[in-house]
Amino acid sequence: QVNVAIRSSLQSLGEKIEQLRELLLQAVSTHQITQLEGDRRQNLVDELLTRHKQLEASFRNEGWEPDVSRSSLMAGGAKRGITNPWLLEEPEETRGLGFDELRQQQRRIIEEQDAGLDALSSIISRQKQMGQEIGNELDEQNEIIDDLTNLVESTDDRLRNQTRHVKMVDKKSTSCG
């Protein structure tokens, strides 16, 4: 009768782990949680699956040392040196938080990021405006330089003409006198 209860509990545990895995995949696919958080939780589900398989094997006496494995199953296998390389430690800021609390924390982080992006956007907009004003000032100064260049060329042409006239007058005056 105890064996039947254990077998039933193990089967129920396996079904619940599978449901948990499906809900996790759904939460990630609908963007209820971030991909990083989904990966972290998937690692935790994988650890649950590993422990479930250890429990089943221990129940059937399939290759596990009964005395050591039974006492250390719920301790994560640390006594046997069995570790899951995919399991990541849960960050301190999310440890012990439920789904709604994690969602709230994620929203708060997103709001902070949005505020930072808004501040960055206003800074970039101001720099764009300054750049446009500098460009306009450069265009005005280029027009002034072009006008000055035209005036200098015009003055240079008149000066050359006057210099030629003076040379002619000087040449005529030396030939007359």
Coordinates of N, CA, C and O in Angstrom, one line a residue:
Q1 N 0.8 -1.2 0.0 CA 0.0 0.0 0.0 C 0.9 1.3 0.0 O 0.6 2.3 -0.7
V2 N 2.0 1.2 0.7 CA 2.9 2.4 0.7 C 3.6 2.5 -0.6 O 3.7 3.7 -1.1
N3 N 3.9 1.4 -1.3 CA 4.5 1.5 -2.6 C 3.5 2.1 -3.6 O 3.9 2.9 -4.5
V4 N 2.2 1.8 -3.5 CA 1.2 2.3 -4.4 C 1.1 3.8 -4.2 O 1.1 4.6 -5.1
A5 N 1.2 4.3 -2.9 CA 1.1 5.7 -2.6 C 2.3 6.4 -3.1 O 2.2 7.5 -3.7
I6 N 3.5 5.8 -3.0 CA 4.7 6.5 -3.5 C 4.7 6.5 -5.0 O 5.0 7.6 -5.6
R7 N 4.3 5.4 -5.6 CA 4.2 5.4 -7.1 C 3.3 6.5 -7.6 O 3.5 7.2 -8.6
S8 N 2.1 6.6 -7.0 CA 1.1 7.6 -7.3 C 1.6 9.0 -7.1 O 1.5 9.9 -8.0
S9 N 2.3 9.2 -6.0 CA 2.9 10.5 -5.7 C 4.0 10.9 -6.8 O 4.1 12.0 -7.2
L10 N 4.8 9.9 -7.1 CA 5.8 10.2 -8.1 C 5.2 10.5 -9.5 O 5.7 11.4 -10.2
Q11 N 4.2 9.8 -9.8 CA 3.5 10.1 -11.1 C 2.9 11.5 -11.1 O 3.0 12.2 -12.0
S12 N 2.3 11.8 -10.0 CA 1.7 13.1 -9.8 C 2.7 14.2 -9.9 O 2.5 15.3 -10.5
L13 N 3.9 14.0 -9.2 CA 5.0 14.9 -9.3 C 5.5 15.1 -10.7 O 5.7 16.2 -11.2
G14 N 5.6 14.0 -11.4 CA 6.0 14.1 -12.8 C 5.1 14.9 -13.7 O 5.5 15.8 -14.5
E15 N 3.8 14.7 -13.5 CA 2.8 15.5 -14.2 C 2.8 17.0 -13.9 O 2.7 17.8 -14.8
K16 N 3.0 17.3 -12.6 CA 3.0 18.7 -12.2 C 4.3 19.4 -12.7 O 4.2 20.5 -13.1
I17 N 5.4 18.6 -12.7 CA 6.6 19.2 -13.3 C 6.4 19.5 -14.8 O 6.8 20.5 -15.3
E18 N 5.8 18.6 -15.5 CA 5.5 18.8 -16.9 C 4.5 20.0 -17.1 O 4.7 20.8 -18.0
Q19 N 3.5 20.1 -16.3 CA 2.6 21.3 -16.4 C 3.4 22.6 -16.1 O 3.2 23.6 -16.8
L20 N 4.3 22.5 -15.1 CA 5.1 23.7 -14.8 C 6.0 24.1 -16.0 O 6.1 25.3 -16.3
R21 N 6.6 23.1 -16.7 CA 7.4 23.3 -17.8 C 6.6 24.0 -18.9 O 7.0 24.9 -19.6
E22 N 5.4 23.5 -19.2 CA 4.5 24.0 -20.2 C 4.1 25.5 -19.9 O 4.1 26.3 -20.8
L23 N 3.7 25.7 -18.6 CA 3.4 27.1 -18.2 C 4.6 28.0 -18.4 O 4.4 29.2 -18.8
L24 N 5.8 27.5 -18.1 CA 7.0 28.4 -18.2 C 7.2 28.7 -19.7 O 7.5 29.9 -20.0
L25 N 7.1 27.7 -20.6 CA 7.2 28.0 -22.0 C 6.2 29.0 -22.5 O 6.5 29.9 -23.3
Q26 N 5.0 28.9 -22.0 CA 3.9 29.8 -22.4 C 4.2 31.2 -21.9 O 4.1 32.2 -22.6
A27 N 4.7 31.3 -20.7 CA 5.1 32.6 -20.1 C 6.2 33.3 -20.9 O 6.1 34.5 -21.1
V28 N 7.2 32.5 -21.3 CA 8.3 33.1 -22.1 C 7.8 33.5 -23.5 O 8.1 34.6 -24.0
S29 N 6.9 32.6 -24.1 CA 6.5 32.9 -25.5 C 5.5 34.1 -25.5 O 5.5 34.8 -26.6
T30 N 4.8 34.4 -24.5 CA 3.9 35.5 -24.4 C 4.5 36.7 -23.8 O 3.8 37.7 -23.5
H31 N 5.8 36.7 -23.5 CA 6.6 37.8 -23.0 C 6.1 38.2 -21.6 O 6.2 39.4 -21.3
Q32 N 5.5 37.3 -20.8 CA 5.2 37.6 -19.5 C 6.4 37.7 -18.6 O 6.4 38.4 -17.6
I33 N 7.5 37.0 -19.0 CA 8.7 37.1 -18.3 C 9.8 37.2 -19.4 O 9.6 36.8 -20.5
T34 N 11.0 37.7 -19.0 CA 12.1 37.9 -19.9 C 12.7 36.5 -20.3 O 12.5 35.5 -19.6
Q35 N 13.4 36.5 -21.4 CA 14.1 35.3 -21.8 C 15.1 34.8 -20.8 O 15.2 33.6 -20.5
L36 N 15.8 35.8 -20.2 CA 16.8 35.4 -19.2 C 16.1 34.8 -18.0 O 16.6 33.8 -17.5
E37 N 15.0 35.4 -17.5 CA 14.3 34.8 -16.4 C 13.7 33.5 -16.8 O 13.7 32.5 -16.0
G38 N 13.2 33.3 -18.0 CA 12.7 32.0 -18.4 C 13.8 31.0 -18.4 O 13.6 29.8 -18.0
D39 N 15.0 31.3 -18.9 CA 16.1 30.4 -18.8 C 16.5 30.0 -17.4 O 16.7 28.8 -17.1
R40 N 16.5 31.0 -16.5 CA 16.8 30.7 -15.1 C 15.8 29.7 -14.5 O 16.1 28.7 -13.9
R41 N 14.5 30.0 -14.8 CA 13.4 29.1 -14.3 C 13.5 27.7 -15.0 O 13.2 26.7 -14.3
Q42 N 13.8 27.7 -16.3 CA 13.9 26.4 -16.9 C 15.0 25.6 -16.3 O 14.9 24.3 -16.1
N43 N 16.1 26.2 -15.9 CA 17.1 25.5 -15.1 C 16.6 24.9 -13.8 O 17.0 23.8 -13.5
L44 N 15.8 25.7 -13.1 CA 15.2 25.1 -11.9 C 14.2 24.0 -12.2 O 14.2 23.0 -11.5
V45 N 13.5 24.0 -13.3 CA 12.6 22.9 -13.7 C 13.4 21.7 -14.0 O 13.1 20.6 -13.7
D46 N 14.5 21.9 -14.8 CA 15.4 20.8 -15.1 C 16.0 20.1 -13.8 O 16.1 18.9 -13.8
E47 N 16.3 20.9 -12.8 CA 16.7 20.4 -11.6 C 15.6 19.6 -10.9 O 15.9 18.5 -10.4
L48 N 14.4 20.1 -11.0 CA 13.3 19.3 -10.4 C 13.1 18.0 -11.2 O 12.9 16.9 -10.6
L49 N 13.2 18.0 -12.5 CA 13.2 16.8 -13.3 C 14.3 15.8 -12.9 O 14.0 14.6 -12.8
T50 N 15.5 16.3 -12.7 CA 16.6 15.4 -12.3 C 16.3 14.8 -10.9 O 16.5 13.6 -10.8
R51 N 15.8 15.6 -10.0 CA 15.5 15.1 -8.7 C 14.3 14.0 -8.8 O 14.3 13.0 -8.1
H52 N 13.3 14.3 -9.7 CA 12.2 13.4 -9.8 C 12.7 12.0 -10.4 O 12.3 11.0 -9.9
K53 N 13.6 12.1 -11.3 CA 14.2 10.8 -11.9 C 15.0 10.1 -10.8 O 15.0 8.9 -10.7
Q54 N 15.7 10.9 -10.0 CA 16.5 10.3 -8.9 C 15.5 9.6 -7.9 O 15.8 8.5 -7.4
L55 N 14.4 10.2 -7.6 CA 13.5 9.6 -6.7 C 12.9 8.3 -7.3 O 12.8 7.3 -6.6
E56 N 12.5 8.4 -8.6 CA 12.0 7.2 -9.2 C 13.0 6.1 -9.2 O 12.7 4.9 -9.0
A57 N 14.3 6.4 -9.6 CA 15.3 5.4 -9.6 C 15.6 4.8 -8.2 O 15.8 3.6 -8.1
S58 N 15.5 5.7 -7.2 CA 15.7 5.2 -5.9 C 14.6 4.3 -5.4 O 14.8 3.3 -4.7
F59 N 13.4 4.7 -5.9 CA 12.2 3.8 -5.5 C 12.3 2.5 -6.1 O 12.0 1.5 -5.5
R60 N 12.8 2.4 -7.4 CA 13.0 1.1 -8.1 C 14.3 0.5 -7.8 O 14.6 -0.6 -8.4
N61 N 15.2 1.1 -7.0 CA 16.5 0.7 -6.8 C 17.3 0.4 -8.0 O 17.9 -0.6 -8.3
E62 N 17.3 1.4 -8.9 CA 18.0 1.3 -10.2 C 19.3 2.0 -10.2 O 19.4 3.1 -10.8
G63 N 20.3 1.5 -9.6 CA 21.6 2.0 -9.7 C 22.0 3.1 -8.7 O 23.2 3.5 -8.7
W64 N 21.1 3.5 -7.9 CA 21.5 4.5 -6.9 C 21.8 3.8 -5.6 O 21.2 2.8 -5.3
E65 N 22.8 4.3 -4.9 CA 23.1 3.7 -3.6 C 21.9 4.1 -2.7 O 21.7 5.3 -2.4
P66 N 21.1 3.1 -2.2 CA 19.9 3.4 -1.5 C 20.1 4.3 -0.2 O 19.4 5.2 0.0
D67 N 21.1 3.9 0.5 CA 21.3 4.6 1.8 C 21.7 6.0 1.6 O 21.3 6.9 2.3
V68 N 22.6 6.3 0.7 CA 23.2 7.7 0.5 C 22.2 8.5 -0.3 O 21.9 9.6 0.0
S69 N 21.6 7.9 -1.4 CA 20.8 8.8 -2.3 C 19.5 9.2 -1.6 O 19.0 10.3 -1.8
R70 N 18.9 8.3 -0.8 CA 17.6 8.7 -0.2 C 17.8 9.8 0.8 O 17.0 10.7 1.0
S71 N 18.9 9.8 1.5 CA 19.1 10.9 2.5 C 19.5 12.2 1.9 O 19.3 13.2 2.5
S72 N 20.0 12.1 0.7 CA 20.5 13.4 0.1 C 19.7 13.8 -1.1 O 20.1 14.8 -1.8
L73 N 18.6 13.1 -1.5 CA 17.9 13.5 -2.7 C 17.4 15.0 -2.6 O 17.5 15.8 -3.5
M74 N 16.8 15.3 -1.4 CA 16.2 16.6 -1.3 C 17.3 17.7 -1.0 O 17.0 18.9 -0.9
A75 N 18.5 17.3 -0.8 CA 19.6 18.2 -0.5 C 20.3 18.6 -1.8 O 21.3 19.2 -1.8
G76 N 19.7 18.2 -2.9 CA 20.3 18.5 -4.2 C 21.4 17.7 -4.7 O 22.1 18.0 -5.6
G77 N 21.6 16.6 -4.0 CA 22.7 15.7 -4.5 C 24.1 16.2 -4.1 O 25.1 15.7 -4.6
A78 N 24.2 17.1 -3.2 CA 25.5 17.7 -2.9 C 26.4 16.7 -2.2 O 27.6 16.7 -2.3
K79 N 25.7 15.8 -1.4 CA 26.5 14.8 -0.7 C 27.2 13.8 -1.6 O 28.2 13.3 -1.3
R80 N 26.6 13.5 -2.7 CA 27.1 12.6 -3.7 C 28.0 13.3 -4.7 O 28.6 12.6 -5.5
G81 N 28.1 14.6 -4.7 CA 28.9 15.3 -5.7 C 28.2 15.4 -7.0 O 28.8 15.8 -8.0
I82 N 26.9 15.1 -7.1 CA 26.1 15.2 -8.4 C 25.6 16.7 -8.4 O 24.9 17.2 -7.6
T83 N 26.0 17.4 -9.5 CA 25.6 18.7 -9.7 C 25.0 18.9 -11.0 O 25.4 18.2 -12.0
N84 N 24.1 19.8 -11.2 CA 23.5 20.1 -12.5 C 24.2 21.3 -13.0 O 24.1 22.4 -12.5
P85 N 25.0 21.2 -14.1 CA 25.8 22.3 -14.6 C 24.9 23.4 -15.2 O 25.3 24.5 -15.4
W86 N 23.6 23.1 -15.5 CA 22.7 24.1 -16.1 C 22.0 24.9 -15.0 O 21.4 25.9 -15.3
L87 N 22.1 24.6 -13.8 CA 21.4 25.3 -12.7 C 22.2 26.5 -12.3 O 23.4 26.5 -12.0
L88 N 21.5 27.7 -12.4 CA 22.1 28.9 -12.0 C 21.6 29.3 -10.7 O 20.5 29.0 -10.3
E89 N 22.4 30.0 -9.9 CA 22.0 30.5 -8.6 C 21.0 31.6 -8.8 O 21.2 32.4 -9.7
E90 N 19.9 31.6 -8.1 CA 18.9 32.6 -8.2 C 19.5 33.9 -7.6 O 20.1 33.9 -6.5
P91 N 19.4 35.0 -8.3 CA 19.9 36.3 -7.7 C 19.2 36.6 -6.4 O 18.1 36.3 -6.2
E92 N 20.0 37.3 -5.5 CA 19.5 37.7 -4.2 C 18.2 38.5 -4.3 O 17.3 38.4 -3.5
E93 N 18.1 39.5 -5.3 CA 17.0 40.4 -5.4 C 15.7 39.7 -5.9 O 14.6 40.2 -5.7
T94 N 15.8 38.4 -6.4 CA 14.6 37.7 -6.8 C 14.3 36.5 -6.0 O 13.3 35.9 -6.1
R95 N 15.2 36.2 -5.0 CA 15.0 35.0 -4.2 C 13.8 35.1 -3.3 O 13.6 36.1 -2.7
G96 N 12.9 34.2 -3.4 CA 11.8 34.2 -2.6 C 10.6 35.0 -3.1 O 9.5 35.0 -2.5
L97 N 10.7 35.6 -4.3 CA 9.6 36.3 -4.8 C 8.7 35.4 -5.7 O 9.2 34.5 -6.3
G98 N 7.4 35.7 -5.6 CA 6.4 35.0 -6.4 C 6.4 35.6 -7.8 O 7.0 36.6 -8.1
F99 N 5.5 35.0 -8.6 CA 5.3 35.4 -10.0 C 4.9 36.9 -10.1 O 5.5 37.6 -10.9
D100 N 3.9 37.3 -9.3 CA 3.4 38.6 -9.4 C 4.5 39.6 -8.9 O 4.6 40.7 -9.5
E101 N 5.2 39.3 -7.9 CA 6.2 40.1 -7.4 C 7.4 40.3 -8.4 O 7.9 41.4 -8.6
L102 N 7.7 39.2 -9.1 CA 8.7 39.2 -10.1 C 8.2 40.1 -11.3 O 9.0 40.9 -11.9
R103 N 7.0 40.0 -11.6 CA 6.4 40.8 -12.7 C 6.4 42.3 -12.3 O 6.8 43.1 -13.1
Q104 N 6.1 42.6 -11.1 CA 6.2 44.0 -10.6 C 7.6 44.5 -10.7 O 7.8 45.6 -11.1
Q105 N 8.5 43.7 -10.2 CA 9.9 44.1 -10.3 C 10.4 44.3 -11.7 O 11.1 45.3 -12.0
Q106 N 9.9 43.4 -12.6 CA 10.3 43.6 -14.0 C 9.7 44.9 -14.6 O 10.3 45.6 -15.3
R107 N 8.4 45.2 -14.2 CA 7.8 46.4 -14.7 C 8.6 47.6 -14.2 O 8.7 48.6 -14.9
R108 N 9.0 47.6 -12.9 CA 9.7 48.7 -12.3 C 11.0 48.9 -13.0 O 11.4 50.0 -13.4
I109 N 11.7 47.8 -13.4 CA 13.0 47.9 -14.1 C 12.7 48.5 -15.5 O 13.5 49.4 -15.9
I110 N 11.7 48.1 -16.1 CA 11.4 48.6 -17.5 C 11.0 50.1 -17.4 O 11.4 50.8 -18.2
E111 N 10.3 50.5 -16.3 CA 10.0 51.9 -16.2 C 11.2 52.7 -16.0 O 11.4 53.8 -16.5
E112 N 12.2 52.2 -15.2 CA 13.4 52.9 -15.0 C 14.2 53.0 -16.3 O 14.8 54.0 -16.6
Q113 N 14.2 51.9 -17.0 CA 14.9 52.0 -18.3 C 14.2 53.0 -19.3 O 14.9 53.7 -20.0
D114 N 12.9 53.0 -19.3 CA 12.2 53.9 -20.1 C 12.5 55.4 -19.7 O 12.7 56.2 -20.6
A115 N 12.6 55.6 -18.4 CA 12.9 57.0 -17.9 C 14.3 57.3 -18.4 O 14.6 58.5 -18.8
G116 N 15.3 56.4 -18.3 CA 16.6 56.6 -18.8 C 16.7 56.9 -20.3 O 17.4 57.8 -20.7
L117 N 15.9 56.1 -21.0 CA 15.8 56.3 -22.5 C 15.2 57.7 -22.8 O 15.6 58.3 -23.8
D118 N 14.2 58.1 -22.0 CA 13.6 59.4 -22.3 C 14.6 60.5 -22.0 O 14.7 61.5 -22.8
A119 N 15.4 60.4 -21.0 CA 16.4 61.4 -20.7 C 17.4 61.4 -21.8 O 17.9 62.5 -22.3
L120 N 17.8 60.2 -22.2 CA 18.8 60.1 -23.3 C 18.2 60.7 -24.6 O 18.9 61.4 -25.3
S121 N 17.0 60.5 -24.8 CA 16.3 61.0 -26.0 C 16.3 62.5 -26.0 O 16.6 63.2 -27.0
S122 N 16.0 63.1 -24.8 CA 16.0 64.6 -24.7 C 17.4 65.2 -24.9 O 17.6 66.2 -25.6
I123 N 18.4 64.5 -24.4 CA 19.8 64.9 -24.6 C 20.2 64.9 -26.1 O 20.7 65.8 -26.6
I124 N 19.8 63.8 -26.7 CA 20.1 63.6 -28.2 C 19.4 64.7 -29.0 O 19.9 65.3 -29.9
S125 N 18.1 64.9 -28.6 CA 17.3 66.0 -29.3 C 18.0 67.3 -29.2 O 18.1 68.1 -30.1
R126 N 18.4 67.6 -28.0 CA 19.1 68.9 -27.7 C 20.4 69.0 -28.5 O 20.7 70.0 -29.2
Q127 N 21.2 67.9 -28.6 CA 22.4 67.9 -29.4 C 22.1 68.1 -30.9 O 22.8 68.8 -31.6
K128 N 21.0 67.5 -31.3 CA 20.6 67.6 -32.7 C 20.2 69.0 -33.0 O 20.7 69.6 -34.1
Q129 N 19.5 69.7 -32.1 CA 19.1 71.1 -32.3 C 20.4 71.9 -32.3 O 20.5 72.8 -33.2
M130 N 21.3 71.7 -31.4 CA 22.5 72.5 -31.4 C 23.3 72.3 -32.7 O 23.8 73.2 -33.3
G131 N 23.4 71.0 -33.2 CA 24.0 70.7 -34.5 C 23.4 71.5 -35.6 O 24.1 72.0 -36.5
Q132 N 22.1 71.5 -35.6 CA 21.3 72.3 -36.7 C 21.6 73.8 -36.6 O 21.8 74.4 -37.6
E133 N 21.7 74.3 -35.4 CA 22.0 75.7 -35.2 C 23.4 76.0 -35.7 O 23.6 77.1 -36.3
I134 N 24.3 75.2 -35.3 CA 25.7 75.3 -35.8 C 25.8 75.3 -37.3 O 26.5 76.1 -37.9
G135 N 25.0 74.3 -37.9 CA 25.0 74.2 -39.4 C 24.4 75.5 -40.0 O 25.0 76.0 -41.0
N136 N 23.4 76.0 -39.4 CA 22.8 77.3 -39.9 C 23.8 78.4 -39.8 O 23.9 79.3 -40.7
E137 N 24.4 78.5 -38.7 CA 25.4 79.6 -38.5 C 26.6 79.5 -39.5 O 27.0 80.4 -40.1
L138 N 27.0 78.2 -39.7 CA 28.1 78.0 -40.7 C 27.6 78.4 -42.1 O 28.4 79.0 -42.9
D139 N 26.3 78.1 -42.5 CA 25.8 78.5 -43.8 C 25.8 80.0 -43.9 O 26.2 80.6 -45.0
E140 N 25.4 80.7 -42.9 CA 25.4 82.2 -42.9 C 26.8 82.8 -43.0 O 27.0 83.7 -43.8
Q141 N 27.7 82.2 -42.3 CA 29.1 82.7 -42.4 C 29.7 82.4 -43.7 O 30.5 83.1 -44.3
N142 N 29.3 81.2 -44.3 CA 29.8 80.9 -45.7 C 29.3 81.9 -46.7 O 30.0 82.3 -47.6
E143 N 28.0 82.4 -46.5 CA 27.5 83.4 -47.4 C 28.2 84.7 -47.3 O 28.6 85.4 -48.2
I144 N 28.5 85.0 -46.0 CA 29.3 86.3 -45.8 C 30.7 86.2 -46.4 O 31.2 87.1 -47.0
I145 N 31.3 85.0 -46.2 CA 32.7 84.8 -46.8 C 32.6 84.9 -48.4 O 33.4 85.5 -49.0
D146 N 31.5 84.3 -49.0 CA 31.4 84.4 -50.4 C 31.2 85.8 -50.9 O 31.8 86.3 -51.9
D147 N 30.4 86.6 -50.1 CA 30.2 88.0 -50.4 C 31.5 88.8 -50.3 O 31.8 89.6 -51.2
L148 N 32.2 88.5 -49.3 CA 33.5 89.2 -49.1 C 34.5 88.8 -50.2 O 35.2 89.7 -50.8
T149 N 34.5 87.5 -50.6 CA 35.3 87.1 -51.7 C 35.0 87.8 -53.0 O 35.9 88.3 -53.7
N150 N 33.7 87.9 -53.3 CA 33.2 88.7 -54.5 C 33.6 90.1 -54.4 O 34.1 90.7 -55.4
L151 N 33.5 90.8 -53.3 CA 33.9 92.2 -53.1 C 35.4 92.3 -53.3 O 35.9 93.3 -54.0
V152 N 36.2 91.4 -52.7 CA 37.6 91.5 -52.9 C 38.0 91.3 -54.3 O 38.9 92.0 -54.8
E153 N 37.4 90.3 -55.0 CA 37.7 90.1 -56.4 C 37.3 91.4 -57.3 O 38.1 91.8 -58.2
S154 N 36.2 91.9 -57.0 CA 35.8 93.1 -57.7 C 36.7 94.3 -57.4 O 37.1 95.0 -58.4
T155 N 37.1 94.4 -56.2 CA 38.0 95.5 -55.8 C 39.4 95.3 -56.5 O 40.0 96.2 -57.0
D156 N 39.8 94.0 -56.5 CA 41.1 93.7 -57.1 C 41.0 94.0 -58.6 O 42.0 94.6 -59.2
D157 N 39.9 93.6 -59.3 CA 39.8 93.9 -60.7 C 39.8 95.5 -61.0 O 40.5 95.9 -61.9
R158 N 39.1 96.2 -60.2 CA 39.2 97.7 -60.3 C 40.5 98.3 -60.1 O 41.0 99.2 -60.8
L159 N 41.2 97.7 -59.0 CA 42.5 98.2 -58.7 C 43.5 97.9 -59.9 O 44.3 98.8 -60.2
R160 N 43.4 96.7 -60.5 CA 44.2 96.4 -61.6 C 43.9 97.4 -62.8 O 44.9 97.8 -63.5
N161 N 42.6 97.6 -63.1 CA 42.3 98.5 -64.1 C 42.8 99.9 -63.9 O 43.4 100.6 -64.8
Q162 N 42.7 100.4 -62.6 CA 43.2 101.7 -62.3 C 44.7 101.7 -62.4 O 45.3 102.7 -62.8
T163 N 45.4 100.6 -62.0 CA 46.8 100.6 -62.1 C 47.2 100.6 -63.6 O 48.2 101.3 -63.9
R164 N 46.5 100.0 -64.5 CA 46.8 100.0 -65.9 C 46.6 101.4 -66.4 O 47.5 101.9 -67.2
H165 N 45.6 102.1 -66.0 CA 45.3 103.5 -66.4 C 46.4 104.4 -65.9 O 46.9 105.3 -66.7
V166 N 46.8 104.2 -64.7 CA 47.9 105.0 -64.2 C 49.2 104.8 -65.0 O 49.9 105.8 -65.3
K167 N 49.5 103.5 -65.3 CA 50.7 103.2 -66.1 C 50.6 103.9 -67.4 O 51.6 104.4 -68.0
M168 N 49.4 103.8 -68.0 CA 49.2 104.4 -69.3 C 49.4 106.0 -69.3 O 50.1 106.6 -70.1
V169 N 48.8 106.5 -68.3 CA 49.0 108.0 -68.1 C 50.4 108.3 -67.9 O 51.0 109.3 -68.4
D170 N 51.1 107.6 -67.1 CA 52.5 107.8 -66.8 C 53.4 107.6 -68.0 O 54.3 108.4 -68.3
K171 N 53.1 106.6 -68.8 CA 53.8 106.4 -70.1 C 53.6 107.5 -71.0 O 54.5 108.0 -71.7
K172 N 52.3 108.0 -71.1 CA 52.0 109.1 -72.0 C 52.7 110.4 -71.5 O 53.2 111.2 -72.3
S173 N 52.7 110.5 -70.2 CA 53.3 111.8 -69.7 C 54.8 111.7 -69.9 O 55.5 112.8 -70.1
T174 N 55.5 110.6 -69.8 CA 56.9 110.5 -70.1 C 57.2 110.7 -71.5 O 58.3 111.2 -71.9
S175 N 56.3 110.2 -72.4 CA 56.6 110.4 -73.8 C 56.4 111.8 -74.3 O 56.9 112.2 -75.3
C176 N 55.5 112.6 -73.6 CA 55.2 114.0 -74.0 C 56.3 114.9 -73.5 O 56.5 116.0 -74.1
G177 N 56.9 114.6 -72.5 CA 57.7 115.5 -71.8 C 59.1 115.2 -72.0 O 60.1 115.8 -72.3

